[in-house]
mmCIF file of C-alpha atoms in Angstrom:
data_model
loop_
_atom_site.group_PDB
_atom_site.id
_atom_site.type_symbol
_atom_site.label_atom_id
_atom_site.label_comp_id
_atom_site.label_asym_id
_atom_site.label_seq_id
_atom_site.Cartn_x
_atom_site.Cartn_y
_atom_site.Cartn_z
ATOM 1 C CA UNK A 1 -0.374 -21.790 24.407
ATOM 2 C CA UNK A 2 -0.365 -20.785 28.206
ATOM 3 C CA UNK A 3 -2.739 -18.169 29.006
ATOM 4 C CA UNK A 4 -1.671 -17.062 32.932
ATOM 5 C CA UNK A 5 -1.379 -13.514 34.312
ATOM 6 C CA UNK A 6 2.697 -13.125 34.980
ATOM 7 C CA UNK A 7 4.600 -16.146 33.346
ATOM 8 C CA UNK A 8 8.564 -16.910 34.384
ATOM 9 C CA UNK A 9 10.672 -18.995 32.393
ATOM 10 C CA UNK A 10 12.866 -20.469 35.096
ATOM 11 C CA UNK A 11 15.932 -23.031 35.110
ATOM 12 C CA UNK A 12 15.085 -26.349 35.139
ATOM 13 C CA UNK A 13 12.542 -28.882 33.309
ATOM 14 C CA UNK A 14 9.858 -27.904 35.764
ATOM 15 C CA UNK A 15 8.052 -25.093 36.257
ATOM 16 C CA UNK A 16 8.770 -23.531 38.966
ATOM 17 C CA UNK A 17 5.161 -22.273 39.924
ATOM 18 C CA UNK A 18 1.617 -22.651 38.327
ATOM 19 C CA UNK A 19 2.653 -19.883 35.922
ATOM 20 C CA UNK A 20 5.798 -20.686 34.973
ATOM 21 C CA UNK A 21 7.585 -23.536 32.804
ATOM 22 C CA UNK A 22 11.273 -24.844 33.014
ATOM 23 C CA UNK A 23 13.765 -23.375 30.263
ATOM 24 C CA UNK A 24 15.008 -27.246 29.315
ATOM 25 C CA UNK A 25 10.995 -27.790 28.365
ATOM 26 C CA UNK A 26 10.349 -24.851 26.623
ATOM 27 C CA UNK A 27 13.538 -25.583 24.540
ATOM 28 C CA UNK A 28 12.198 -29.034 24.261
ATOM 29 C CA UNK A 29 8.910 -27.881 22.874
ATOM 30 C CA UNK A 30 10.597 -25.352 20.396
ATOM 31 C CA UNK A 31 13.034 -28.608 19.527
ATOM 32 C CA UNK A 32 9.106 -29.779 18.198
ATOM 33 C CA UNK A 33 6.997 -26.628 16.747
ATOM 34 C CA UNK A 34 6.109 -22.984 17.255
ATOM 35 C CA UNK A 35 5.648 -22.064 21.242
ATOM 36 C CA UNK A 36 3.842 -18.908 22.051
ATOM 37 C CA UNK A 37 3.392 -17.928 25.560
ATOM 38 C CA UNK A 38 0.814 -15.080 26.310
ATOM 39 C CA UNK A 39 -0.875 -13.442 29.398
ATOM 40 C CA UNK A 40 -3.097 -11.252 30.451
ATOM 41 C CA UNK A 41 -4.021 -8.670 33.039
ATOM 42 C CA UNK A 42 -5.780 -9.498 36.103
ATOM 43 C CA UNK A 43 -6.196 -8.209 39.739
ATOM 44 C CA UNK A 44 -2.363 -7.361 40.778
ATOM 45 C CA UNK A 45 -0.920 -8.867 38.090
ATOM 46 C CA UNK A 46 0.493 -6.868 35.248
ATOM 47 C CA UNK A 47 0.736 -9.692 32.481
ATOM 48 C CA UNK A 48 4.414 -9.876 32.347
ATOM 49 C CA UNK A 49 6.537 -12.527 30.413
ATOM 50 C CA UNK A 50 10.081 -13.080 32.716
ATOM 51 C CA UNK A 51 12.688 -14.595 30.832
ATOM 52 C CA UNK A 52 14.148 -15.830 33.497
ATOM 53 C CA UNK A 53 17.035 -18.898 32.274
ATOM 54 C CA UNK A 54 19.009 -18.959 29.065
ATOM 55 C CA UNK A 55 16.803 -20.214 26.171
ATOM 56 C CA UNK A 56 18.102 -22.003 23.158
ATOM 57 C CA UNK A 57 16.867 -24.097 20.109
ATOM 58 C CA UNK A 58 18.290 -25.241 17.068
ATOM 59 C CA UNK A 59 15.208 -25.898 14.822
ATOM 60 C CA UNK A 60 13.569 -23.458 12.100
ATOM 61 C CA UNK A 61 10.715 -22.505 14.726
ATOM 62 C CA UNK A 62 9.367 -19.629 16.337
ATOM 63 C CA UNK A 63 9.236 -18.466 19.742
ATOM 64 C CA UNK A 64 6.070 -15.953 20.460
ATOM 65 C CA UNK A 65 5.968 -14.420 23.429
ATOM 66 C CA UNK A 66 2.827 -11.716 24.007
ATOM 67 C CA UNK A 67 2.842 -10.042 27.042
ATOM 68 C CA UNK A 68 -0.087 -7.720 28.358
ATOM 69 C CA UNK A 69 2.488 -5.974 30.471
ATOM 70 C CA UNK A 70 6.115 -6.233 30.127
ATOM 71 C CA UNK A 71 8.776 -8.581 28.522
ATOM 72 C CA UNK A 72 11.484 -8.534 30.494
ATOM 73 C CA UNK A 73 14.632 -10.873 28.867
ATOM 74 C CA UNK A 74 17.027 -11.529 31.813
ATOM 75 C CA UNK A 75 18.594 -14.018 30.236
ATOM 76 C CA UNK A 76 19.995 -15.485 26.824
ATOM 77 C CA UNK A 77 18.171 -16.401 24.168
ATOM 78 C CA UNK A 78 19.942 -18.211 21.516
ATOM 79 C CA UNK A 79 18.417 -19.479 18.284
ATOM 80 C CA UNK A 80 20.708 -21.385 15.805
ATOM 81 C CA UNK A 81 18.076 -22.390 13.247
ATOM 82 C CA UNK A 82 18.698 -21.342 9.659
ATOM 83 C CA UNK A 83 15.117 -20.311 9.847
ATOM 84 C CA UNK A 84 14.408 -19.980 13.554
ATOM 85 C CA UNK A 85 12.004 -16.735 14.816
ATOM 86 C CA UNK A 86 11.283 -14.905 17.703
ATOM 87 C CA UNK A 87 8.388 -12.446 18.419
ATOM 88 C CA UNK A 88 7.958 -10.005 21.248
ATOM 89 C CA UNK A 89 5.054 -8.292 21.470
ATOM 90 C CA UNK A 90 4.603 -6.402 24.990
ATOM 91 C CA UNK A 91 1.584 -3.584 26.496
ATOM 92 C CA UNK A 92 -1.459 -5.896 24.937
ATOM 93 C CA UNK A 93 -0.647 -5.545 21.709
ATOM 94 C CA UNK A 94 -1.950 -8.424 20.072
ATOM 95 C CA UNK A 95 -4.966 -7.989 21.790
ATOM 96 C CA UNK A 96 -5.637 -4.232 21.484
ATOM 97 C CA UNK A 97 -3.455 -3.554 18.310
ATOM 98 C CA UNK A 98 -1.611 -1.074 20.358
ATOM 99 C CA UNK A 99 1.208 -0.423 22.901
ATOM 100 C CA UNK A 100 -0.512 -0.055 26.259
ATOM 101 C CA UNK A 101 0.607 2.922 28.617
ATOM 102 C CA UNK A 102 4.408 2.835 28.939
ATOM 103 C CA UNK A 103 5.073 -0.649 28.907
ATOM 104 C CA UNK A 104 7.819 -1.794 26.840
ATOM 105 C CA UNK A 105 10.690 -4.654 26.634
ATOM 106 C CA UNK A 106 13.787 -4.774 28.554
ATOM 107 C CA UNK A 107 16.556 -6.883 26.978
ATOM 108 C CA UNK A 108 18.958 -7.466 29.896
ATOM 109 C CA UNK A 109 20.984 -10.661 28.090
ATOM 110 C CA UNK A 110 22.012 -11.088 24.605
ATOM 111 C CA UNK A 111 19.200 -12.172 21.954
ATOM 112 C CA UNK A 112 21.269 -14.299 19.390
ATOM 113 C CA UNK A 113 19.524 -15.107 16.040
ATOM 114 C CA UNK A 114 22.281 -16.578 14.081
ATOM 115 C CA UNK A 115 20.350 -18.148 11.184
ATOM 116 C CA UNK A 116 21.019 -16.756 8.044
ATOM 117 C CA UNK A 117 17.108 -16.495 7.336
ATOM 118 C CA UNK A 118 16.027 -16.279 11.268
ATOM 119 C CA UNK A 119 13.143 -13.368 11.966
ATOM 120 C CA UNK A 120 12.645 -11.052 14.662
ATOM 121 C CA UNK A 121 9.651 -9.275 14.470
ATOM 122 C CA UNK A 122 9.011 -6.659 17.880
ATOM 123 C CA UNK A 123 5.170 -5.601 18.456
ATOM 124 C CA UNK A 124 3.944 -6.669 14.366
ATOM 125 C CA UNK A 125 7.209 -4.929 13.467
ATOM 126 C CA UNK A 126 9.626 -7.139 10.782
ATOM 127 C CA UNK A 127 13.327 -5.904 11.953
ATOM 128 C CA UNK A 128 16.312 -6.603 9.538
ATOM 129 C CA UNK A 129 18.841 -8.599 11.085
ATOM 130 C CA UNK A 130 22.471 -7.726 10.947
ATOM 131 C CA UNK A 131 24.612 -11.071 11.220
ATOM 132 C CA UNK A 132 27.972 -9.091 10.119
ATOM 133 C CA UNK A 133 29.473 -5.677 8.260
ATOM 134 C CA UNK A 134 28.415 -7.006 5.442
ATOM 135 C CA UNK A 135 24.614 -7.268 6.298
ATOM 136 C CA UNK A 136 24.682 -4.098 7.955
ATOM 137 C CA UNK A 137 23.455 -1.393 4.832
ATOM 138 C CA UNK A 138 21.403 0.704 7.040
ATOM 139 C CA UNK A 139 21.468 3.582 4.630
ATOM 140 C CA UNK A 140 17.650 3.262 3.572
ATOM 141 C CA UNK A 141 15.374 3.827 6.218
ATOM 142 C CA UNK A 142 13.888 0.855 8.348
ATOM 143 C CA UNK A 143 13.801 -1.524 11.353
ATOM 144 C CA UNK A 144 17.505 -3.225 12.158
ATOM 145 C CA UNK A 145 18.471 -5.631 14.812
ATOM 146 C CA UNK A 146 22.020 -6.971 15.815
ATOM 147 C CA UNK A 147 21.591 -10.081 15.725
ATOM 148 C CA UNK A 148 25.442 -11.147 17.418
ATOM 149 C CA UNK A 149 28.205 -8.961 18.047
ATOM 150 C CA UNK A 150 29.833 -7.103 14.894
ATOM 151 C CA UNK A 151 33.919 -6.437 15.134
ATOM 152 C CA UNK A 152 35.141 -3.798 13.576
ATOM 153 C CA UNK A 153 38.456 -3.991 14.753
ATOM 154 C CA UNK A 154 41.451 -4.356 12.506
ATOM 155 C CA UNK A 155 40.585 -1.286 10.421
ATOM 156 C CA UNK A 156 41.045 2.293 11.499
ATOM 157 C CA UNK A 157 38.078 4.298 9.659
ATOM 158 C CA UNK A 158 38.310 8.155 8.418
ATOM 159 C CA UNK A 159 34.980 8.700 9.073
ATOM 160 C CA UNK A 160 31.589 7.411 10.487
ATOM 161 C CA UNK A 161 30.887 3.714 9.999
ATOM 162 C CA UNK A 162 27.857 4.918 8.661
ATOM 163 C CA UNK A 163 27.052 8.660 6.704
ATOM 164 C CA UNK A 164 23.690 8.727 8.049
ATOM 165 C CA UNK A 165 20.926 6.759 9.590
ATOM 166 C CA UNK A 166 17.027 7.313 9.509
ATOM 167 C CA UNK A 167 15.863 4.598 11.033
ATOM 168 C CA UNK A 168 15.604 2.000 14.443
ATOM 169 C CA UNK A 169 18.424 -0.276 15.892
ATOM 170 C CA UNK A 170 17.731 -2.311 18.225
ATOM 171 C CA UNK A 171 20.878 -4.212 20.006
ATOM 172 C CA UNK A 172 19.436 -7.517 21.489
ATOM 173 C CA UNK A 173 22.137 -6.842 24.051
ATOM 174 C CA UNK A 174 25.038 -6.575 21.406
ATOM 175 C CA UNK A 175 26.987 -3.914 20.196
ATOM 176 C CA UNK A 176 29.504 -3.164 17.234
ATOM 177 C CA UNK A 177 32.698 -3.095 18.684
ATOM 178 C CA UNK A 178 36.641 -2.165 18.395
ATOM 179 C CA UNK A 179 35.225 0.633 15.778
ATOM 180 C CA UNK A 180 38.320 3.125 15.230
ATOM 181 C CA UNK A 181 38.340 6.436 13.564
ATOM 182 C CA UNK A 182 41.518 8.583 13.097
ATOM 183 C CA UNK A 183 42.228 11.407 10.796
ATOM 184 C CA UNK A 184 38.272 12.650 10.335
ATOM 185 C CA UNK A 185 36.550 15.756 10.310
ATOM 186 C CA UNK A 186 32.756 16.542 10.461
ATOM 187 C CA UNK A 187 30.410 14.118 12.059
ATOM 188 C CA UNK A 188 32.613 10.938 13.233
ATOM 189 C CA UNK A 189 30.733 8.093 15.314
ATOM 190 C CA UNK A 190 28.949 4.957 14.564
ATOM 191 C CA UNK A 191 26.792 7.254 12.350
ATOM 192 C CA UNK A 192 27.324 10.755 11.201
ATOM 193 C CA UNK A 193 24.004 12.277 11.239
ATOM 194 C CA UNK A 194 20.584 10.709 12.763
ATOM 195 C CA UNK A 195 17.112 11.879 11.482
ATOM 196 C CA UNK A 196 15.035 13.670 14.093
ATOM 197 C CA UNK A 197 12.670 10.951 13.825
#
């Protein structure tokens, strides 16, 4: 457990400042048990969490990563564990219960959970992960995740993927692709209709 104000994940075994630790040991580490990495707010620093080199682990752990300010994923994180787990909690929220002000997470590289039994959970939130079309019955209301690519290609659809959806998907920097619909009237897209909440 590191406990710094801003914390970077950079390339390399090392870290690459006081607040900081190499990719290759945090993979390491995850190789060996649960790793969570928090900060906090203090003078100028917002409490950030930079992911900053690619990420990946093969063993049924977790990853934690509780930022007072920001997550910011800039690049991959790949678990292959059957049973592997990653948690981002961002704006203070394990220590206030809360979301801060507008602080969020930005997922700019894929997240790829490819466990049959891996876990996301986002700010105390459990998400259902979608490995494949087959996973992905978002009918009933809830919290979804891609958790890899989907291809839809191969089939040409006469109507939307999905009737309806009432719910949150969140892509982890993948998206269903190749989806084809010919021939349809009404609502056509990846879903039909969205709720208004």
């Amino acid at each position: 457990l590191l406990d710094p104000t801003d914390f970077k994940v950079s390339a390399g075994s090392s870290a690459a400042s006081a607040s900081g630790i190499g990719a290759s040991t945090l993979a390491a580490n995850l190789q060996n048990g649960n790793v969570t990495l928090q900060t906090v707010s203090s003078g100028s620093a917002n409490g950030d969490i930079n992911v900053d080199a690619a990420v990946s682990w093969s063993a049924d752990t977790t990853l934690t990563l509780n930022a007072h300010g920001d997550l910011y994923l800039n690049a991959p994180i790949t678990a292959t564990g059957n049973s592997a787990g990653l948690a981002l909690n961002y704006g203070g929220y394990v220590q206030n219960g809360s979301v801060a002000g507008s602080s969020d997470y930005h997922v700019n590289a894929p997240v790829t959970l490819s466990g049959s039994n891996a876990s996301l959970n986002i700010n105390g939130q459990a998400y259902t992960l979608i490995h494949s079309l087959a996973d992905a019955s978002l009918s009933a209301p809830g919290y979804y995740a891609l958790a890899q690519d989907i291809d839809l290609g191969g089939v040409t659809r006469t109507s939307a993927l999905f009737s309806s959806f009432n719910g949150k998907l969140a892509g982890l920097g993948h998206s269903f692709n190749n989806l084809t619909i010919a021939g349809a009237s009404g609502y056509v897209g990846l879903f039909g209709t969205t709720s208004s909440n």
